[in-house]
Amino acid sequence: MHTRTEPSPTTTVGTYTELVDQVRLEGAYRTRAQAEDAIRVVLAGLGRQLAGRERLDLAARLPLEAALLLTAYTAEPRPSNGLRFVKDIAARTDTTPGVARWDTGSVLTVVATLAGADLLTRILTRLPSGWALLFGRAELAPAA
């Protein structure tokens, strides 16, 4: 497993096909179907965690098919932390937390690039701890 840092600023996605191709590249998936499966479960899961203006703004920056996945479900009243989110993805896909973490990071790293720095910062302030790393960002804790 490789370590992700900041999202690549060269990622450009205009269509759903391009999104799938970028996630396939980021996640080193063998097939497009594997990348599409990851996109479906991660975006639906993110949509259950994110509400308000940030959800709408993110949906506006995604290809239509991805935006529909993000907005298909009602957001939960209290979002999960990053670790709980990964465990939920693992349970929904009947896989290990390690695989779920890989899938989540592969999708959300591309989503972070599409969101842009300002929107991503707003999204991360709305979500509990543990999400920044899933989006490929360092999560710094305040000094005690």
CSV table of N, CA and C in Angstrom, one decimal:
chain,number,residue,atom,x,y,z
A,1,MET,N,0.8,-1.2,0.0
A,1,MET,CA,0.0,0.0,0.0
A,1,MET,C,0.9,1.2,0.0
A,2,HIS,N,0.6,2.2,-0.9
A,2,HIS,CA,1.4,3.4,-0.9
A,2,HIS,C,0.8,4.5,-0.1
A,3,THR,N,1.5,5.5,0.3
A,3,THR,CA,1.1,6.6,1.1
A,3,THR,C,0.6,7.7,0.2
A,4,ARG,N,-0.6,8.2,0.5
A,4,ARG,CA,-1.1,9.4,-0.3
A,4,ARG,C,-0.7,10.6,0.5
A,5,THR,N,-0.3,11.6,-0.3
A,5,THR,CA,-0.1,13.0,0.2
A,5,THR,C,-1.2,13.9,-0.3
A,6,GLU,N,-0.8,15.0,-0.7
A,6,GLU,CA,-1.8,16.0,-1.3
A,6,GLU,C,-2.3,15.5,-2.6
A,7,PRO,N,-3.5,15.7,-3.0
A,7,PRO,CA,-4.1,15.3,-4.3
A,7,PRO,C,-3.3,16.0,-5.4
A,8,SER,N,-3.2,15.3,-6.5
A,8,SER,CA,-2.4,15.8,-7.6
A,8,SER,C,-3.2,16.9,-8.3
A,9,PRO,N,-2.5,18.1,-8.5
A,9,PRO,CA,-3.2,19.2,-9.1
A,9,PRO,C,-3.5,19.0,-10.5
A,10,THR,N,-3.0,18.0,-11.2
A,10,THR,CA,-3.2,17.8,-12.6
A,10,THR,C,-4.4,16.9,-12.9
A,11,THR,N,-5.1,16.5,-11.9
A,11,THR,CA,-6.3,15.7,-12.1
A,11,THR,C,-7.4,16.5,-12.7
A,12,THR,N,-7.9,16.1,-13.9
A,12,THR,CA,-9.0,16.8,-14.5
A,12,THR,C,-10.0,15.8,-14.8
A,13,VAL,N,-11.2,16.0,-14.4
A,13,VAL,CA,-12.3,15.1,-14.7
A,13,VAL,C,-13.5,15.9,-15.2
A,14,GLY,N,-14.0,15.5,-16.3
A,14,GLY,CA,-15.2,16.2,-16.8
A,14,GLY,C,-16.4,15.3,-16.9
A,15,THR,N,-16.1,14.0,-17.2
A,15,THR,CA,-17.2,13.1,-17.4
A,15,THR,C,-17.1,11.9,-16.4
A,16,TYR,N,-18.1,11.2,-16.3
A,16,TYR,CA,-18.1,10.0,-15.3
A,16,TYR,C,-17.0,9.0,-15.8
A,17,THR,N,-16.9,8.8,-17.1
A,17,THR,CA,-15.8,7.9,-17.6
A,17,THR,C,-14.5,8.4,-17.2
A,18,GLU,N,-14.2,9.7,-17.2
A,18,GLU,CA,-12.9,10.2,-16.8
A,18,GLU,C,-12.7,10.0,-15.3
A,19,LEU,N,-13.8,10.2,-14.5
A,19,LEU,CA,-13.7,10.0,-13.1
A,19,LEU,C,-13.3,8.5,-12.8
A,20,VAL,N,-14.0,7.6,-13.5
A,20,VAL,CA,-13.7,6.2,-13.3
A,20,VAL,C,-12.3,5.9,-13.6
A,21,ASP,N,-11.8,6.5,-14.7
A,21,ASP,CA,-10.4,6.3,-15.2
A,21,ASP,C,-9.4,6.8,-14.2
A,22,GLN,N,-9.7,8.0,-13.6
A,22,GLN,CA,-8.8,8.6,-12.6
A,22,GLN,C,-8.8,7.8,-11.3
A,23,VAL,N,-10.0,7.3,-10.9
A,23,VAL,CA,-10.0,6.5,-9.7
A,23,VAL,C,-9.3,5.1,-9.9
A,24,ARG,N,-9.5,4.6,-11.1
A,24,ARG,CA,-8.8,3.4,-11.5
A,24,ARG,C,-7.3,3.5,-11.4
A,25,LEU,N,-6.8,4.7,-11.9
A,25,LEU,CA,-5.4,5.0,-11.8
A,25,LEU,C,-4.9,5.2,-10.4
A,26,GLU,N,-5.6,6.0,-9.6
A,26,GLU,CA,-5.3,6.3,-8.2
A,26,GLU,C,-5.2,5.0,-7.4
A,27,GLY,N,-6.2,4.2,-7.6
A,27,GLY,CA,-6.3,3.0,-6.8
A,27,GLY,C,-5.6,1.7,-7.3
A,28,ALA,N,-5.0,1.9,-8.5
A,28,ALA,CA,-4.3,0.8,-9.2
A,28,ALA,C,-5.3,-0.4,-9.3
A,29,TYR,N,-6.5,-0.1,-9.7
A,29,TYR,CA,-7.5,-1.2,-9.9
A,29,TYR,C,-7.2,-1.9,-11.3
A,30,ARG,N,-7.4,-3.2,-11.4
A,30,ARG,CA,-7.2,-3.9,-12.6
A,30,ARG,C,-8.3,-3.6,-13.7
A,31,THR,N,-9.5,-3.3,-13.2
A,31,THR,CA,-10.6,-3.1,-14.1
A,31,THR,C,-11.3,-1.9,-13.8
A,32,ARG,N,-12.1,-1.4,-14.8
A,32,ARG,CA,-12.9,-0.2,-14.6
A,32,ARG,C,-14.1,-0.6,-13.7
A,33,ALA,N,-14.5,-1.8,-13.7
A,33,ALA,CA,-15.6,-2.3,-12.9
A,33,ALA,C,-15.2,-2.2,-11.4
A,34,GLN,N,-14.0,-2.5,-11.1
A,34,GLN,CA,-13.5,-2.4,-9.7
A,34,GLN,C,-13.5,-0.9,-9.2
A,35,ALA,N,-13.1,0.0,-10.1
A,35,ALA,CA,-13.1,1.4,-9.8
A,35,ALA,C,-14.5,1.9,-9.6
A,36,GLU,N,-15.4,1.5,-10.5
A,36,GLU,CA,-16.8,1.9,-10.4
A,36,GLU,C,-17.5,1.4,-9.1
A,37,ASP,N,-17.2,0.2,-8.7
A,37,ASP,CA,-17.7,-0.3,-7.5
A,37,ASP,C,-17.3,0.5,-6.3
A,38,ALA,N,-16.0,0.9,-6.3
A,38,ALA,CA,-15.5,1.8,-5.2
A,38,ALA,C,-16.2,3.1,-5.2
A,39,ILE,N,-16.3,3.7,-6.4
A,39,ILE,CA,-17.0,5.0,-6.5
A,39,ILE,C,-18.4,4.9,-6.0
A,40,ARG,N,-19.1,3.9,-6.4
A,40,ARG,CA,-20.5,3.8,-6.0
A,40,ARG,C,-20.6,3.7,-4.5
A,41,VAL,N,-19.9,2.9,-3.8
A,41,VAL,CA,-20.1,2.7,-2.4
A,41,VAL,C,-19.5,3.9,-1.6
A,42,VAL,N,-18.4,4.4,-2.0
A,42,VAL,CA,-17.8,5.5,-1.3
A,42,VAL,C,-18.6,6.8,-1.4
A,43,LEU,N,-19.0,7.2,-2.6
A,43,LEU,CA,-19.8,8.4,-2.8
A,43,LEU,C,-21.2,8.3,-2.1
A,44,ALA,N,-21.8,7.1,-2.2
A,44,ALA,CA,-23.1,6.9,-1.5
A,44,ALA,C,-22.8,7.1,0.0
A,45,GLY,N,-21.8,6.5,0.5
A,45,GLY,CA,-21.4,6.6,2.0
A,45,GLY,C,-21.1,8.1,2.4
A,46,LEU,N,-20.4,8.8,1.5
A,46,LEU,CA,-20.1,10.2,1.8
A,46,LEU,C,-21.3,11.0,1.8
A,47,GLY,N,-22.2,10.7,0.9
A,47,GLY,CA,-23.5,11.4,0.9
A,47,GLY,C,-24.3,11.2,2.1
A,48,ARG,N,-24.2,10.1,2.8
A,48,ARG,CA,-24.9,9.9,4.0
A,48,ARG,C,-24.2,10.6,5.2
A,49,GLN,N,-23.0,11.1,5.0
A,49,GLN,CA,-22.3,11.8,6.1
A,49,GLN,C,-22.3,13.3,5.9
A,50,LEU,N,-22.5,13.8,4.7
A,50,LEU,CA,-22.3,15.2,4.4
A,50,LEU,C,-23.7,15.8,4.1
A,51,ALA,N,-23.9,17.0,4.7
A,51,ALA,CA,-25.2,17.7,4.5
A,51,ALA,C,-24.9,19.1,4.2
A,52,GLY,N,-26.0,19.9,3.9
A,52,GLY,CA,-25.9,21.3,3.8
A,52,GLY,C,-25.2,21.8,2.5
A,53,ARG,N,-24.8,23.0,2.5
A,53,ARG,CA,-24.2,23.7,1.4
A,53,ARG,C,-23.0,22.9,0.8
A,54,GLU,N,-22.2,22.3,1.7
A,54,GLU,CA,-21.0,21.6,1.2
A,54,GLU,C,-21.4,20.4,0.3
A,55,ARG,N,-22.4,19.7,0.7
A,55,ARG,CA,-22.9,18.6,-0.1
A,55,ARG,C,-23.3,19.1,-1.5
A,56,LEU,N,-24.1,20.1,-1.5
A,56,LEU,CA,-24.6,20.7,-2.8
A,56,LEU,C,-23.4,21.2,-3.6
A,57,ASP,N,-22.5,21.9,-3.0
A,57,ASP,CA,-21.4,22.4,-3.8
A,57,ASP,C,-20.5,21.3,-4.3
A,58,LEU,N,-20.3,20.3,-3.5
A,58,LEU,CA,-19.5,19.1,-4.0
A,58,LEU,C,-20.2,18.4,-5.2
A,59,ALA,N,-21.5,18.2,-5.0
A,59,ALA,CA,-22.3,17.6,-6.1
A,59,ALA,C,-22.2,18.4,-7.4
A,60,ALA,N,-22.1,19.7,-7.3
A,60,ALA,CA,-22.0,20.5,-8.5
A,60,ALA,C,-20.7,20.4,-9.2
A,61,ARG,N,-19.7,19.9,-8.5
A,61,ARG,CA,-18.3,19.8,-9.1
A,61,ARG,C,-18.1,18.4,-9.6
A,62,LEU,N,-19.0,17.5,-9.4
A,62,LEU,CA,-18.8,16.1,-9.9
A,62,LEU,C,-19.6,15.9,-11.2
A,63,PRO,N,-19.2,14.9,-12.0
A,63,PRO,CA,-20.0,14.5,-13.1
A,63,PRO,C,-21.4,14.1,-12.6
A,64,LEU,N,-22.4,14.2,-13.5
A,64,LEU,CA,-23.8,14.0,-13.1
A,64,LEU,C,-24.0,12.6,-12.4
A,65,GLU,N,-23.4,11.6,-12.9
A,65,GLU,CA,-23.6,10.2,-12.4
A,65,GLU,C,-23.1,10.2,-10.9
A,66,ALA,N,-21.9,10.8,-10.7
A,66,ALA,CA,-21.3,10.8,-9.4
A,66,ALA,C,-22.1,11.7,-8.4
A,67,ALA,N,-22.6,12.8,-8.9
A,67,ALA,CA,-23.4,13.7,-8.1
A,67,ALA,C,-24.7,13.0,-7.6
A,68,LEU,N,-25.3,12.2,-8.5
A,68,LEU,CA,-26.5,11.5,-8.1
A,68,LEU,C,-26.2,10.4,-7.1
A,69,LEU,N,-25.0,9.8,-7.1
A,69,LEU,CA,-24.6,8.8,-6.1
A,69,LEU,C,-24.5,9.6,-4.8
A,70,LEU,N,-23.8,10.7,-4.8
A,70,LEU,CA,-23.6,11.5,-3.6
A,70,LEU,C,-24.9,11.9,-2.9
A,71,THR,N,-25.9,12.3,-3.7
A,71,THR,CA,-27.1,12.8,-3.2
A,71,THR,C,-28.3,11.9,-3.1
A,72,ALA,N,-28.0,10.6,-3.4
A,72,ALA,CA,-29.1,9.6,-3.4
A,72,ALA,C,-29.7,9.3,-2.0
A,73,TYR,N,-29.0,9.5,-1.0
A,73,TYR,CA,-29.4,9.2,0.4
A,73,TYR,C,-29.5,10.4,1.2
A,74,THR,N,-30.4,10.4,2.2
A,74,THR,CA,-30.5,11.5,3.2
A,74,THR,C,-29.3,11.4,4.1
A,75,ALA,N,-28.7,12.5,4.4
A,75,ALA,CA,-27.6,12.6,5.3
A,75,ALA,C,-28.0,12.2,6.7
A,76,GLU,N,-27.1,11.5,7.4
A,76,GLU,CA,-27.4,11.1,8.8
A,76,GLU,C,-27.3,12.4,9.7
A,77,PRO,N,-28.0,12.4,10.8
A,77,PRO,CA,-28.0,13.6,11.6
A,77,PRO,C,-26.6,13.8,12.3
A,78,ARG,N,-25.9,12.8,12.6
A,78,ARG,CA,-24.6,12.9,13.2
A,78,ARG,C,-23.6,12.1,12.3
A,79,PRO,N,-22.7,12.8,11.6
A,79,PRO,CA,-21.7,12.0,10.8
A,79,PRO,C,-20.8,11.2,11.6
A,80,SER,N,-20.3,10.1,11.0
A,80,SER,CA,-19.3,9.2,11.7
A,80,SER,C,-17.9,9.8,11.5
A,81,ASN,N,-17.0,9.4,12.4
A,81,ASN,CA,-15.6,9.8,12.2
A,81,ASN,C,-15.1,8.9,11.1
A,82,GLY,N,-13.9,9.3,10.7
A,82,GLY,CA,-13.3,8.6,9.5
A,82,GLY,C,-13.1,7.1,9.7
A,83,LEU,N,-12.7,6.7,10.9
A,83,LEU,CA,-12.5,5.2,11.2
A,83,LEU,C,-13.9,4.5,11.1
A,84,ARG,N,-14.9,5.0,11.7
A,84,ARG,CA,-16.2,4.4,11.7
A,84,ARG,C,-16.7,4.3,10.2
A,85,PHE,N,-16.5,5.4,9.4
A,85,PHE,CA,-16.9,5.4,8.0
A,85,PHE,C,-16.2,4.2,7.3
A,86,VAL,N,-14.9,4.0,7.5
A,86,VAL,CA,-14.2,2.9,6.8
A,86,VAL,C,-14.8,1.6,7.2
A,87,LYS,N,-15.0,1.4,8.5
A,87,LYS,CA,-15.6,0.2,9.0
A,87,LYS,C,-17.0,-0.1,8.4
A,88,ASP,N,-17.8,1.0,8.2
A,88,ASP,CA,-19.1,0.9,7.6
A,88,ASP,C,-19.0,0.5,6.2
A,89,ILE,N,-18.1,1.0,5.5
A,89,ILE,CA,-17.8,0.7,4.1
A,89,ILE,C,-17.4,-0.8,4.0
A,90,ALA,N,-16.5,-1.3,4.9
A,90,ALA,CA,-16.1,-2.7,4.9
A,90,ALA,C,-17.3,-3.6,5.2
A,91,ALA,N,-18.2,-3.2,6.1
A,91,ALA,CA,-19.4,-4.0,6.4
A,91,ALA,C,-20.3,-4.1,5.2
A,92,ARG,N,-20.5,-2.9,4.5
A,92,ARG,CA,-21.4,-2.9,3.4
A,92,ARG,C,-20.9,-3.6,2.2
A,93,THR,N,-19.6,-3.7,2.1
A,93,THR,CA,-19.0,-4.4,0.9
A,93,THR,C,-18.5,-5.8,1.2
A,94,ASP,N,-18.7,-6.2,2.5
A,94,ASP,CA,-18.2,-7.5,2.9
A,94,ASP,C,-16.8,-7.7,2.6
A,95,THR,N,-16.0,-6.8,3.0
A,95,THR,CA,-14.5,-6.8,2.8
A,95,THR,C,-13.8,-6.4,4.1
A,96,THR,N,-12.5,-6.4,4.0
A,96,THR,CA,-11.7,-6.0,5.2
A,96,THR,C,-11.6,-4.5,5.4
A,97,PRO,N,-11.4,-4.0,6.6
A,97,PRO,CA,-11.2,-2.6,6.7
A,97,PRO,C,-10.0,-2.0,5.9
A,98,GLY,N,-9.0,-2.8,5.7
A,98,GLY,CA,-7.9,-2.4,4.9
A,98,GLY,C,-8.3,-2.2,3.4
A,99,VAL,N,-9.0,-3.1,2.9
A,99,VAL,CA,-9.5,-2.9,1.5
A,99,VAL,C,-10.5,-1.7,1.4
A,100,ALA,N,-11.3,-1.6,2.4
A,100,ALA,CA,-12.3,-0.5,2.5
A,100,ALA,C,-11.5,0.9,2.6
A,101,ARG,N,-10.5,0.9,3.3
A,101,ARG,CA,-9.7,2.1,3.5
A,101,ARG,C,-9.0,2.5,2.1
A,102,TRP,N,-8.5,1.5,1.5
A,102,TRP,CA,-7.9,1.7,0.1
A,102,TRP,C,-8.9,2.2,-0.8
A,103,ASP,N,-10.1,1.6,-0.9
A,103,ASP,CA,-11.1,2.1,-1.8
A,103,ASP,C,-11.6,3.5,-1.5
A,104,THR,N,-11.7,3.8,-0.2
A,104,THR,CA,-12.2,5.1,0.2
A,104,THR,C,-11.1,6.1,-0.1
A,105,GLY,N,-9.9,5.9,0.1
A,105,GLY,CA,-8.8,6.8,-0.2
A,105,GLY,C,-8.7,7.0,-1.7
A,106,SER,N,-8.8,6.0,-2.5
A,106,SER,CA,-8.7,6.1,-3.9
A,106,SER,C,-9.8,7.0,-4.5
A,107,VAL,N,-11.0,6.9,-4.0
A,107,VAL,CA,-12.1,7.7,-4.5
A,107,VAL,C,-12.0,9.1,-3.9
A,108,LEU,N,-11.8,9.2,-2.6
A,108,LEU,CA,-11.8,10.6,-2.0
A,108,LEU,C,-10.6,11.4,-2.4
A,109,THR,N,-9.5,10.8,-2.8
A,109,THR,CA,-8.3,11.6,-3.2
A,109,THR,C,-8.7,12.3,-4.5
A,110,VAL,N,-9.4,11.6,-5.4
A,110,VAL,CA,-9.8,12.2,-6.7
A,110,VAL,C,-10.9,13.3,-6.4
A,111,VAL,N,-11.8,12.9,-5.5
A,111,VAL,CA,-12.9,13.9,-5.2
A,111,VAL,C,-12.3,15.2,-4.6
A,112,ALA,N,-11.3,15.0,-3.8
A,112,ALA,CA,-10.6,16.2,-3.2
A,112,ALA,C,-10.1,17.1,-4.2
A,113,THR,N,-9.5,16.6,-5.3
A,113,THR,CA,-9.0,17.4,-6.3
A,113,THR,C,-10.1,18.1,-7.1
A,114,LEU,N,-11.2,17.4,-7.3
A,114,LEU,CA,-12.4,18.0,-7.9
A,114,LEU,C,-13.0,19.1,-7.1
A,115,ALA,N,-13.0,18.9,-5.8
A,115,ALA,CA,-13.6,19.9,-4.9
A,115,ALA,C,-12.8,21.2,-4.8
A,116,GLY,N,-11.5,21.0,-4.8
A,116,GLY,CA,-10.6,22.2,-4.7
A,116,GLY,C,-10.4,22.4,-3.2
A,117,ALA,N,-9.3,23.2,-2.9
A,117,ALA,CA,-8.9,23.4,-1.6
A,117,ALA,C,-9.9,24.0,-0.6
A,118,ASP,N,-10.5,25.1,-1.1
A,118,ASP,CA,-11.5,25.8,-0.3
A,118,ASP,C,-12.7,25.0,0.1
A,119,LEU,N,-13.3,24.3,-0.9
A,119,LEU,CA,-14.5,23.5,-0.6
A,119,LEU,C,-14.0,22.3,0.3
A,120,LEU,N,-12.9,21.7,0.0
A,120,LEU,CA,-12.4,20.6,0.8
A,120,LEU,C,-12.2,21.0,2.3
A,121,THR,N,-11.7,22.2,2.5
A,121,THR,CA,-11.5,22.7,3.9
A,121,THR,C,-12.9,22.8,4.5
A,122,ARG,N,-13.9,23.3,3.8
A,122,ARG,CA,-15.2,23.5,4.4
A,122,ARG,C,-15.8,22.1,4.7
A,123,ILE,N,-15.6,21.2,3.8
A,123,ILE,CA,-16.2,19.8,4.0
A,123,ILE,C,-15.5,19.2,5.3
A,124,LEU,N,-14.2,19.3,5.4
A,124,LEU,CA,-13.5,18.7,6.6
A,124,LEU,C,-13.9,19.4,7.9
A,125,THR,N,-14.3,20.7,7.9
A,125,THR,CA,-14.7,21.3,9.1
A,125,THR,C,-16.1,20.8,9.5
A,126,ARG,N,-16.9,20.3,8.6
A,126,ARG,CA,-18.2,19.7,8.9
A,126,ARG,C,-18.2,18.3,9.4
A,127,LEU,N,-17.1,17.6,9.1
A,127,LEU,CA,-17.0,16.2,9.4
A,127,LEU,C,-16.1,16.0,10.7
A,128,PRO,N,-16.4,14.9,11.4
A,128,PRO,CA,-15.6,14.6,12.6
A,128,PRO,C,-14.1,14.3,12.2
A,129,SER,N,-13.3,14.0,13.2
A,129,SER,CA,-11.9,13.7,13.0
A,129,SER,C,-11.8,12.4,12.2
A,130,GLY,N,-10.6,12.3,11.6
A,130,GLY,CA,-10.3,11.1,10.8
A,130,GLY,C,-10.6,11.2,9.3
A,131,TRP,N,-11.2,12.2,8.9
A,131,TRP,CA,-11.6,12.3,7.5
A,131,TRP,C,-10.5,12.9,6.6
A,132,ALA,N,-9.6,13.8,7.1
A,132,ALA,CA,-8.6,14.4,6.3
A,132,ALA,C,-7.7,13.4,5.6
A,133,LEU,N,-7.3,12.4,6.3
A,133,LEU,CA,-6.4,11.4,5.6
A,133,LEU,C,-7.1,10.7,4.5
A,134,LEU,N,-8.4,10.5,4.7
A,134,LEU,CA,-9.2,9.8,3.7
A,134,LEU,C,-9.2,10.6,2.4
A,135,PHE,N,-9.2,11.9,2.5
A,135,PHE,CA,-9.1,12.8,1.3
A,135,PHE,C,-7.7,13.0,0.8
A,136,GLY,N,-6.7,12.4,1.5
A,136,GLY,CA,-5.3,12.6,1.0
A,136,GLY,C,-4.7,13.8,1.7
A,137,ARG,N,-5.2,14.3,2.7
A,137,ARG,CA,-4.7,15.5,3.4
A,137,ARG,C,-4.2,15.1,4.8
A,138,ALA,N,-3.1,15.8,5.3
A,138,ALA,CA,-2.7,15.5,6.6
A,138,ALA,C,-3.7,16.1,7.6
A,139,GLU,N,-3.9,15.5,8.7
A,139,GLU,CA,-4.8,16.0,9.7
A,139,GLU,C,-4.0,16.4,10.9
A,140,LEU,N,-3.9,17.7,11.1
A,140,LEU,CA,-3.1,18.2,12.2
A,140,LEU,C,-3.9,18.4,13.4
A,141,ALA,N,-3.5,18.0,14.6
A,141,ALA,CA,-4.2,18.2,15.8
A,141,ALA,C,-3.6,19.4,16.5
A,142,PRO,N,-4.5,20.2,17.1
A,142,PRO,CA,-4.0,21.4,17.9
A,142,PRO,C,-3.1,21.0,19.0
A,143,ALA,N,-2.1,21.8,19.3
A,143,ALA,CA,-1.2,21.5,20.4
A,143,ALA,C,-2.0,21.5,21.8
A,144,ALA,N,-1.6,20.6,22.6
A,144,ALA,CA,-2.3,20.4,23.9
A,144,ALA,C,-1.9,21.5,24.9
